[in-house]
Amino acid sequence: MILLLGAGAGTASDLTYTSRHGHAGIDRALYLPKSWTGNEERRAQAAVPDETGFATKPQLAQQMIERALDAKAPAAWAAGDEVYGDNPKLRAALEARQLGYVLAVSRTHHIPTRPGQAVRAGVATTH
């Protein structure tokens, strides 16, 4: 009962449902960098719909997770790499939906240690 966030082949972000019975891809979103979404000629050549705008991978992940939860996917928590873990808006959205998460963070990510104090993850792991 885990929602796994990850990058698939090419430029797709995937949402995979995992349980003790197995796993299956349940959603996929096309990730287009700003160099694509801002280039009308390139978009037309690739048949990218006009309504497809730029969204970060964490924004795409949040949209996919919200669709899964709205469809009553029985997920207990989500997991993903530092692309997702470093994004405070995604973490806040997961907390707002009361979905537990295990998300990696980069070495430069600041981890609160006490009220008003934080340490970089890379420093915290060396002590």
XYZ file of C-alpha atoms in Angstrom:
127
model
C 0.000 0.000 0.000
C 2.712 2.371 -1.071
C 2.698 5.015 -3.761
C 6.165 5.134 -5.329
C 7.240 8.239 -7.200
C 9.836 7.942 -9.895
C 11.039 8.840 -13.313
C 10.233 6.404 -16.043
C 11.880 6.038 -19.397
C 12.329 9.326 -21.180
C 10.577 12.270 -19.618
C 7.663 10.694 -17.792
C 6.976 10.747 -14.079
C 5.332 7.561 -12.832
C 3.123 6.682 -9.896
C 3.337 3.015 -8.929
C 1.024 1.278 -6.465
C 2.827 -1.391 -4.446
C 1.462 -3.937 -1.976
C 2.437 -7.379 -0.694
C 0.641 -8.814 -3.707
C 2.744 -6.987 -6.300
C 2.964 -3.630 -8.003
C 1.461 -1.781 -10.950
C 1.845 1.585 -12.609
C -1.340 3.556 -11.942
C -0.531 6.976 -13.373
C 2.003 8.689 -15.577
C 2.569 12.340 -16.396
C 4.610 13.838 -19.193
C 7.384 16.044 -17.867
C 8.362 18.813 -20.270
C 11.173 21.219 -19.378
C 10.596 24.955 -19.788
C 12.635 24.854 -23.008
C 9.812 22.737 -24.476
C 6.745 24.390 -22.983
C 7.958 27.816 -24.074
C 8.738 26.784 -27.677
C 5.585 26.774 -29.839
C 7.333 25.300 -32.888
C 8.780 22.386 -30.923
C 5.430 21.757 -29.206
C 3.642 21.687 -32.563
C 6.180 19.279 -34.088
C 5.801 16.928 -31.125
C 1.978 17.308 -31.033
C 2.045 18.528 -27.431
C -1.463 19.780 -26.548
C -1.785 23.540 -26.063
C -3.128 23.080 -22.521
C 0.048 21.252 -21.433
C 2.089 23.791 -19.499
C 5.245 23.605 -17.465
C 5.062 21.755 -14.155
C 7.908 20.551 -11.972
C 8.231 16.848 -11.221
C 7.043 17.414 -7.618
C 3.991 19.288 -8.950
C 3.225 16.396 -11.309
C 3.696 13.948 -8.428
C 1.281 15.887 -6.234
C -1.349 15.877 -8.989
C -0.961 12.112 -9.519
C -1.106 11.348 -5.795
C -4.205 13.502 -5.369
C -5.905 11.678 -8.253
C -5.019 8.298 -6.706
C -6.265 9.279 -3.248
C -9.417 10.883 -4.665
C -10.066 7.568 -6.456
C -9.789 5.850 -3.039
C -6.469 4.061 -3.652
C -5.828 2.448 -0.244
C -2.360 3.938 0.186
C -0.746 4.279 3.594
C 2.356 6.172 2.502
C 4.430 7.473 -0.409
C 8.120 7.084 -1.236
C 10.402 8.945 -3.604
C 13.886 10.278 -4.241
C 15.383 13.671 -3.408
C 13.685 15.403 -6.341
C 10.475 14.934 -4.346
C 11.876 15.043 -0.799
C 13.488 18.445 -1.229
C 10.147 19.995 -2.206
C 8.354 21.497 0.829
C 5.059 21.977 -1.032
C 4.852 18.274 -1.893
C 5.667 17.264 1.685
C 3.009 19.695 2.980
C 0.445 18.288 0.532
C 1.176 14.735 1.714
C 0.813 15.829 5.335
C -2.448 17.643 4.546
C -3.796 14.396 3.075
C -2.501 12.518 6.154
C -0.360 10.301 3.938
C 2.878 9.112 5.492
C 6.009 9.426 3.397
C 9.612 8.327 3.068
C 11.347 10.791 0.772
C 15.095 11.098 0.300
C 16.600 14.561 0.628
C 19.769 16.051 -0.831
C 22.869 16.637 1.273
C 22.148 20.390 1.218
C 18.585 20.017 2.545
C 18.106 21.657 5.953
C 16.676 19.405 8.670
C 15.061 21.041 11.715
C 16.755 19.893 14.925
C 15.160 22.264 17.441
C 12.771 25.192 17.181
C 14.554 27.795 15.080
C 17.565 25.557 14.374
C 18.436 23.347 11.430
C 21.401 21.421 10.085
C 22.237 20.371 6.535
C 21.487 16.702 5.871
C 25.080 16.091 4.760
C 26.344 17.368 8.107
C 23.719 15.483 10.126
C 24.761 12.154 8.600
C 28.444 12.602 9.508
C 27.838 12.843 13.269
